[in-house]
Coordinates of C-alpha atoms in Angstrom, one line a residue:
M21 CA 38.6 -7.4 38.5
G22 CA 35.1 -7.4 40.0
F23 CA 34.5 -3.8 38.7
R24 CA 35.6 -4.8 35.2
L25 CA 33.3 -7.9 35.2
Q26 CA 30.4 -5.7 36.4
A27 CA 31.0 -3.2 33.6
L28 CA 31.1 -6.0 31.0
F29 CA 27.8 -7.4 32.4
L30 CA 26.1 -4.0 32.2
T31 CA 27.3 -3.5 28.6
F32 CA 26.0 -6.9 27.7
L33 CA 22.5 -6.1 29.2
Q34 CA 22.4 -2.8 27.3
A35 CA 23.2 -4.6 24.1
L36 CA 20.5 -7.2 24.8
V37 CA 17.9 -4.5 25.4
L38 CA 18.9 -2.7 22.2
F39 CA 18.7 -5.9 20.2
S40 CA 15.2 -6.6 21.7
Q41 CA 13.9 -3.2 20.7
E42 CA 15.2 -3.6 17.2
A43 CA 13.6 -7.0 17.0
V44 CA 10.2 -5.6 18.1
S45 CA 10.4 -2.9 15.4
A46 CA 11.4 -5.4 12.8
G47 CA 8.4 -7.5 13.7
H48 CA 5.8 -4.8 13.1
H49 CA 3.1 -6.4 10.9
G50 CA 5.4 -9.4 10.5
S51 CA 7.8 -7.7 8.0
P52 CA 11.1 -5.9 8.2
L53 CA 11.3 -2.2 8.8
K54 CA 13.3 0.1 6.7
R55 CA 13.8 3.8 7.6
G56 CA 15.9 5.7 5.1
R57 CA 18.8 3.5 4.1
K58 CA 18.8 1.2 7.2
Q59 CA 16.9 -2.1 7.0
V60 CA 16.4 -4.4 9.9
T61 CA 16.2 -7.8 8.2
S62 CA 18.3 -10.8 7.4
C63 CA 17.8 -10.3 3.7
N64 CA 18.2 -7.1 1.7
L65 CA 15.6 -7.7 -1.0
F66 CA 16.8 -4.8 -3.1
Q67 CA 20.5 -5.7 -3.4
G68 CA 21.0 -8.2 -6.3
N69 CA 21.0 -8.5 -10.0
W70 CA 18.8 -9.3 -13.0
V71 CA 19.2 -12.9 -14.3
F72 CA 18.0 -14.1 -17.7
D73 CA 15.7 -17.0 -17.4
P74 CA 14.2 -18.5 -20.6
S75 CA 11.6 -20.3 -18.5
W76 CA 10.5 -17.2 -16.7
N77 CA 7.0 -16.0 -17.8
P78 CA 5.0 -13.0 -16.8
L79 CA 2.3 -13.5 -14.1
Y80 CA -0.4 -12.3 -16.6
D81 CA -1.0 -11.6 -20.2
S82 CA -1.7 -7.9 -21.0
S83 CA -4.5 -9.0 -23.4
S84 CA -6.4 -10.7 -20.6
C85 CA -6.1 -8.0 -18.0
P86 CA -8.9 -5.4 -18.1
F87 CA -7.0 -2.8 -16.0
I88 CA -4.0 -1.8 -18.2
D89 CA -3.9 1.7 -19.6
A90 CA -2.8 2.1 -23.3
E91 CA 0.3 3.9 -22.2
F92 CA 1.8 0.8 -20.5
D93 CA 0.5 -1.8 -23.0
C94 CA 3.8 -2.2 -25.0
I95 CA 3.0 -5.5 -26.5
K96 CA -0.4 -4.4 -27.9
Y97 CA 1.2 -1.3 -29.4
G98 CA 3.8 -3.1 -31.3
R99 CA 6.9 -3.8 -29.2
P100 CA 8.5 -6.7 -31.2
D101 CA 10.9 -8.1 -28.6
K102 CA 9.7 -10.2 -25.6
Q103 CA 13.2 -10.7 -24.1
F104 CA 12.6 -7.9 -21.5
L105 CA 10.0 -10.2 -20.0
K106 CA 12.5 -13.0 -19.3
Y107 CA 14.6 -11.3 -16.6
A108 CA 14.0 -12.2 -13.0
W109 CA 15.3 -10.2 -10.0
K110 CA 17.6 -12.2 -7.8
P111 CA 18.5 -10.8 -4.4
D112 CA 22.1 -11.6 -3.3
S113 CA 21.2 -13.1 0.1
C114 CA 17.9 -14.9 -0.3
N115 CA 15.3 -16.2 -2.7
L116 CA 12.5 -14.0 -3.7
P117 CA 9.2 -15.8 -3.2
R118 CA 7.0 -16.0 -6.3
F119 CA 3.9 -13.9 -6.1
D120 CA 0.7 -15.8 -5.0
G121 CA -2.4 -13.6 -5.7
S122 CA -4.7 -16.0 -4.0
D123 CA -2.6 -16.0 -0.8
F124 CA -2.4 -12.2 -1.0
L125 CA -6.2 -11.9 -1.1
K126 CA -6.6 -14.3 1.8
R127 CA -4.1 -12.4 3.9
W128 CA -5.8 -9.1 3.2
S129 CA -9.4 -10.3 3.2
G130 CA -11.8 -7.6 4.1
K131 CA -9.1 -4.9 3.9
K132 CA -8.6 -1.7 1.9
I133 CA -5.3 -1.0 0.2
M134 CA -4.5 2.4 -1.4
F135 CA -1.8 3.6 -3.7
V136 CA -1.2 7.4 -3.4
G137 CA 0.8 9.4 -5.9
D138 CA 1.4 10.0 -9.6
S139 CA 1.4 8.0 -12.8
L140 CA 4.2 5.7 -11.3
S141 CA 1.6 4.8 -8.6
L142 CA -0.8 4.1 -11.5
N143 CA 1.8 1.9 -13.1
M144 CA 2.2 -0.1 -9.8
W145 CA -1.5 -0.3 -9.0
E146 CA -2.5 -1.6 -12.4
S147 CA 0.3 -4.2 -12.2
L148 CA -0.9 -5.5 -8.8
S149 CA -4.5 -5.6 -10.0
C150 CA -3.4 -7.6 -13.1
M151 CA -1.3 -10.0 -11.0
I152 CA -4.1 -10.7 -8.6
H153 CA -6.7 -11.0 -11.4
A154 CA -4.6 -13.6 -13.1
S155 CA -4.4 -15.6 -9.9
V156 CA -8.1 -15.7 -9.4
P157 CA -9.5 -15.1 -13.0
N158 CA -13.0 -16.3 -12.0
A159 CA -13.4 -14.2 -8.9
K160 CA -16.0 -11.4 -9.1
N161 CA -14.5 -7.9 -9.4
T162 CA -15.7 -4.4 -10.0
F163 CA -13.5 -1.7 -11.7
V164 CA -14.2 2.0 -11.3
K165 CA -11.8 4.5 -12.8
K166 CA -12.0 8.3 -12.2
D167 CA -9.6 11.2 -12.4
S168 CA -8.7 11.3 -8.7
I169 CA -9.8 8.0 -7.1
S170 CA -10.0 4.7 -8.9
S171 CA -10.5 1.2 -7.5
V172 CA -10.6 -2.5 -8.2
N173 CA -12.7 -4.5 -5.7
F174 CA -12.3 -8.3 -5.5
Q175 CA -15.7 -9.0 -4.1
D176 CA -15.3 -12.6 -3.2
Y177 CA -12.5 -11.6 -0.8
G178 CA -13.7 -8.1 0.2
V179 CA -10.3 -6.6 -0.9
T180 CA -10.3 -3.2 -2.4
L181 CA -7.2 -1.8 -4.3
S182 CA -7.6 1.9 -4.7
L183 CA -5.5 4.6 -6.4
F184 CA -5.5 8.2 -5.3
R185 CA -3.9 10.5 -7.9
T186 CA -1.9 13.3 -6.4
P187 CA 1.5 14.0 -7.9
Y188 CA 2.9 16.1 -5.1
L189 CA 1.1 14.6 -2.1
V190 CA 0.8 18.2 -0.8
D191 CA -2.1 20.3 -2.1
I192 CA -2.6 22.5 -5.1
V193 CA -5.1 25.3 -4.3
R194 CA -6.7 27.9 -6.6
E195 CA -6.3 31.3 -5.2
D196 CA -6.6 34.9 -6.5
V197 CA -3.0 34.9 -7.5
G198 CA -3.4 31.6 -9.4
R199 CA -2.7 27.9 -8.7
V200 CA -0.6 27.5 -5.6
L201 CA 1.4 24.4 -4.5
K202 CA 1.2 24.6 -0.7
L203 CA 4.2 22.8 0.7
D204 CA 2.8 22.6 4.2
S205 CA -0.8 21.5 3.4
I206 CA -2.3 18.0 2.9
E207 CA -6.1 18.5 2.9
A208 CA -6.4 15.5 0.5
G209 CA -5.2 13.3 3.3
K210 CA -8.7 12.9 4.5
Y211 CA -9.2 10.4 1.7
W212 CA -6.3 8.3 2.8
K213 CA -7.5 7.6 6.3
D214 CA -9.0 4.3 7.5
M215 CA -6.9 2.3 5.0
D216 CA -5.2 -0.9 6.0
M217 CA -2.3 -0.4 3.7
L218 CA -1.0 2.8 2.1
V219 CA 1.7 2.9 -0.6
F220 CA 2.9 6.4 -1.3
N221 CA 5.0 7.8 -4.1
S222 CA 6.0 11.2 -5.3
W223 CA 8.9 12.8 -7.3
H224 CA 8.5 12.9 -11.1
W225 CA 6.2 16.0 -11.2
W226 CA 8.5 18.0 -9.0
T227 CA 10.9 18.3 -11.9
H228 CA 8.3 19.8 -14.3
K229 CA 8.8 23.4 -15.3
G230 CA 7.1 26.1 -17.3
N231 CA 3.8 25.2 -18.9
D232 CA 4.3 21.5 -17.9
R233 CA 3.8 22.1 -14.2
P234 CA 0.1 22.3 -13.0
F235 CA 0.6 25.3 -10.7
D236 CA 1.8 28.9 -10.8
Y237 CA 3.5 29.4 -7.4
F238 CA 5.1 27.6 -4.5
Q239 CA 4.0 28.6 -1.0
D240 CA 6.3 27.9 1.9
G241 CA 4.7 29.2 5.1
T242 CA 3.4 32.6 4.2
N243 CA 5.8 33.2 1.3
L244 CA 5.0 32.8 -2.3
Y245 CA 7.7 31.9 -4.9
K246 CA 7.5 31.8 -8.6
D247 CA 10.1 29.1 -8.5
M248 CA 12.2 27.1 -6.0
D249 CA 15.1 24.7 -6.0
R250 CA 13.2 21.5 -6.7
L251 CA 15.1 19.3 -4.2
T252 CA 14.4 21.9 -1.5
A253 CA 10.8 22.0 -2.4
Y254 CA 10.6 18.2 -2.5
L255 CA 12.2 18.0 1.0
K256 CA 9.6 20.5 2.4
G257 CA 6.7 18.8 0.8
L258 CA 7.8 15.3 1.8
S259 CA 8.4 16.5 5.3
T260 CA 4.8 17.7 5.5
W261 CA 3.7 14.2 4.3
A262 CA 5.9 12.7 7.1
K263 CA 4.2 14.8 9.7
W264 CA 0.8 13.7 8.3
V265 CA 1.8 10.0 8.7
D266 CA 2.8 10.5 12.3
T267 CA -0.3 12.4 13.1
N268 CA -3.0 10.5 11.2
V269 CA -1.8 6.8 10.8
D270 CA -2.5 4.3 13.5
P271 CA 0.4 1.8 13.1
S272 CA -1.5 -1.0 14.8
K273 CA -4.0 -0.8 12.0
T274 CA -2.3 0.5 8.9
K275 CA 0.8 -0.7 7.1
V276 CA 2.7 2.2 5.4
F277 CA 5.1 1.9 2.4
F278 CA 6.9 4.4 0.4
Q279 CA 7.5 3.5 -3.2
G280 CA 11.1 4.5 -3.8
I281 CA 12.2 6.8 -6.6
S282 CA 11.5 5.4 -10.0
P283 CA 14.2 6.4 -12.4
T284 CA 14.1 7.6 -16.0
H285 CA 16.4 6.7 -18.9
Y286 CA 16.7 9.8 -21.1
Q287 CA 20.5 10.3 -20.8
G288 CA 22.5 7.4 -22.2
Q289 CA 25.7 8.7 -20.7
E290 CA 24.3 7.7 -17.3
W291 CA 24.9 4.0 -18.1
N292 CA 27.9 4.7 -20.4
S293 CA 26.0 4.3 -23.6
P294 CA 26.4 6.2 -26.8
K295 CA 22.6 6.0 -27.2
K296 CA 20.6 9.1 -26.3
N297 CA 17.9 7.3 -24.3
C298 CA 16.0 4.0 -23.7
Q299 CA 14.8 3.6 -27.3
G300 CA 16.0 0.3 -28.7
E301 CA 17.4 -1.1 -25.5
L302 CA 16.9 -4.9 -25.3
G303 CA 18.3 -5.9 -21.9
P304 CA 19.2 -4.7 -18.4
L305 CA 22.6 -3.6 -17.2
T306 CA 24.7 -6.4 -15.7
G307 CA 25.8 -6.3 -12.1
S308 CA 24.2 -4.6 -9.2
T309 CA 25.3 -1.0 -9.5
Y310 CA 24.3 1.9 -11.8
P311 CA 27.2 3.9 -13.3
A312 CA 25.6 7.3 -12.5
G313 CA 25.0 6.3 -8.9
E314 CA 22.0 7.1 -6.8
P315 CA 19.9 10.1 -7.8
P316 CA 19.9 13.0 -5.2
E317 CA 16.1 12.7 -4.7
A318 CA 16.5 9.3 -3.3
G319 CA 18.7 10.8 -0.6
V320 CA 15.8 13.2 0.2
V321 CA 13.5 10.3 0.7
S322 CA 15.9 8.6 3.1
R323 CA 16.4 11.8 5.0
V324 CA 12.7 12.3 5.5
L325 CA 11.9 8.7 6.3
S326 CA 14.5 8.8 9.1
T327 CA 12.5 11.5 10.8
I328 CA 9.2 9.6 10.9
K329 CA 8.2 8.0 14.3
N330 CA 5.7 5.6 12.8
P331 CA 7.0 2.5 11.0
V332 CA 7.3 3.1 7.2
Y333 CA 8.8 0.5 4.9
L334 CA 10.8 1.8 2.0
L335 CA 10.4 -0.2 -1.2
D336 CA 13.9 0.6 -2.3
I337 CA 13.3 0.0 -6.0
T338 CA 15.6 2.8 -7.4
T339 CA 18.8 0.8 -8.2
L340 CA 17.2 -2.3 -9.5
S341 CA 15.0 -0.1 -11.7
Q342 CA 17.9 1.9 -12.9
L343 CA 19.4 -1.3 -14.3
R344 CA 16.3 -1.8 -16.4
K345 CA 16.9 0.6 -19.2
D346 CA 15.1 -1.9 -21.5
A347 CA 11.8 -2.0 -19.7
H348 CA 10.2 1.4 -20.7
P349 CA 7.4 1.7 -23.3
S350 CA 9.7 3.9 -25.4
T351 CA 7.8 4.4 -28.7
Y352 CA 5.4 1.5 -28.0
S353 CA 2.9 3.4 -26.0
G354 CA -0.8 3.8 -26.9
D355 CA -1.0 7.1 -25.1
H356 CA 2.3 8.9 -25.8
S357 CA 3.3 10.2 -29.2
G358 CA 7.0 10.6 -28.3
N359 CA 9.5 8.4 -26.5
D360 CA 8.5 7.4 -23.0
C361 CA 11.5 6.5 -20.9
S362 CA 9.7 7.4 -17.6
H363 CA 7.0 4.8 -17.2
W364 CA 7.2 1.0 -17.5
C365 CA 5.7 -1.7 -19.8
L366 CA 3.0 -4.0 -18.3
P367 CA 3.7 -6.8 -17.8
G368 CA 7.1 -5.7 -16.8
L369 CA 9.2 -4.1 -14.1
P370 CA 6.3 -3.0 -11.8
D371 CA 5.4 -6.6 -11.4
T372 CA 8.8 -7.0 -9.7
W373 CA 8.0 -4.1 -7.4
N374 CA 4.8 -5.8 -6.4
Q375 CA 6.6 -9.1 -5.9
L376 CA 8.9 -7.2 -3.5
L377 CA 5.9 -5.7 -1.8
Y378 CA 4.4 -9.2 -1.3
A379 CA 7.8 -10.5 -0.1
S380 CA 8.1 -7.7 2.5
L381 CA 4.6 -8.7 3.8
I382 CA 5.3 -12.5 4.2
M383 CA 9.0 -12.8 4.9

C-alpha cells in the first residue's frame, strides 16, 4: 500500500511540473501560445461562427482611410451590397474583445511592428493601419510606400507599422542560369531583425506556375529544378524560415505570429455551390466547418510550427476565412480587371484578423 501511495504521489508531482511548464509557455508576452494545431489557452478564438448583427459597423470608413489600395476598396469601386460588413465573428467559448486602437498604441508605444509576406500581408497591414487611424484620427502620422518596405508611423506614440513584401520568405536571386528561388536562403531576414512584433505570411505565390511565377528555377541544396511539387517546396522554404526564427529572434524582446493560410474561393463545389466562384456571394456559410475541409498547405504550416523552439503564435484564420465566400473584392476592385476571389475587401474580413491579433495580445 505504501509503495502504491508513493507511486501516486510521484505521478502527481510530475503532472504538476508539466502543468507549470505549460503555464509558463502560455504566459509568454501575456498571451496564449499556439504551435501547429495545439493551443494552450482557455478560449479557442478561432473556433466559432459568423453572426449577422444589424448594429455592427466597420471600425473605419474606406473613404477616410488614406492607406487602402484600390484593389481592396470594394465600396469605392461599386460594390452595391453592404451586408457583408454586418457579420461579426463569435468564438464558441468566449467573447471577442472589440478592437481599441488607442489601447493598442499605448501598449506598443515606442515599438516597431512588421508584417512580412505577400499581398495578403498587405491586406492585413492596411487593415490594421486603418483601424488604428480611425481610433486616433487626429494623431500625427507619416505614410511611406515603396516596393519592398512600406510603413505607417504614428508619431505621437512612436509606433511604426511596417510591411516587408516577400512572397516566399526565402530569397529569389539572379544568377547566370536565371532567377533562382533558393529554398535554404533568407538574406532578406536582415531587414526583419530588431522588431518588437513580427507577423509572417506565405503561401499564395507558391502555387503560381509558368509566366506567373517570378523565378525560373528552384534550388534545394546544390540541386536546381525547373519545377517541384509545390507542397514539398513550401515545406522546405518554410522550414528555412523556422530555422531563421530560432536563430535570429530573441523571444524576450520580439513577439512572433504566423498569419495562417488565407483561402481562395474560385471553386464553388468546395462549399457545395453551383456557382463557379465568389462572384455574387452575399453572405458567409453557416456553421463552423467548411465542406471541403482544411487545405493541405495549412497542415504544412502546423508541421513546421511544431518544430520551432521559440514561441510562435498561429493566427489560425483559415477556417473562419473559408466561411467568408462573400468577402472578396470579386469584380469590385480598382486594380484587377478580372474576378478577385483571393484578396479581401477593406473594410472587411482582415479587420477580424486584426481583432484576433489584438485579442491574442490582451487576453
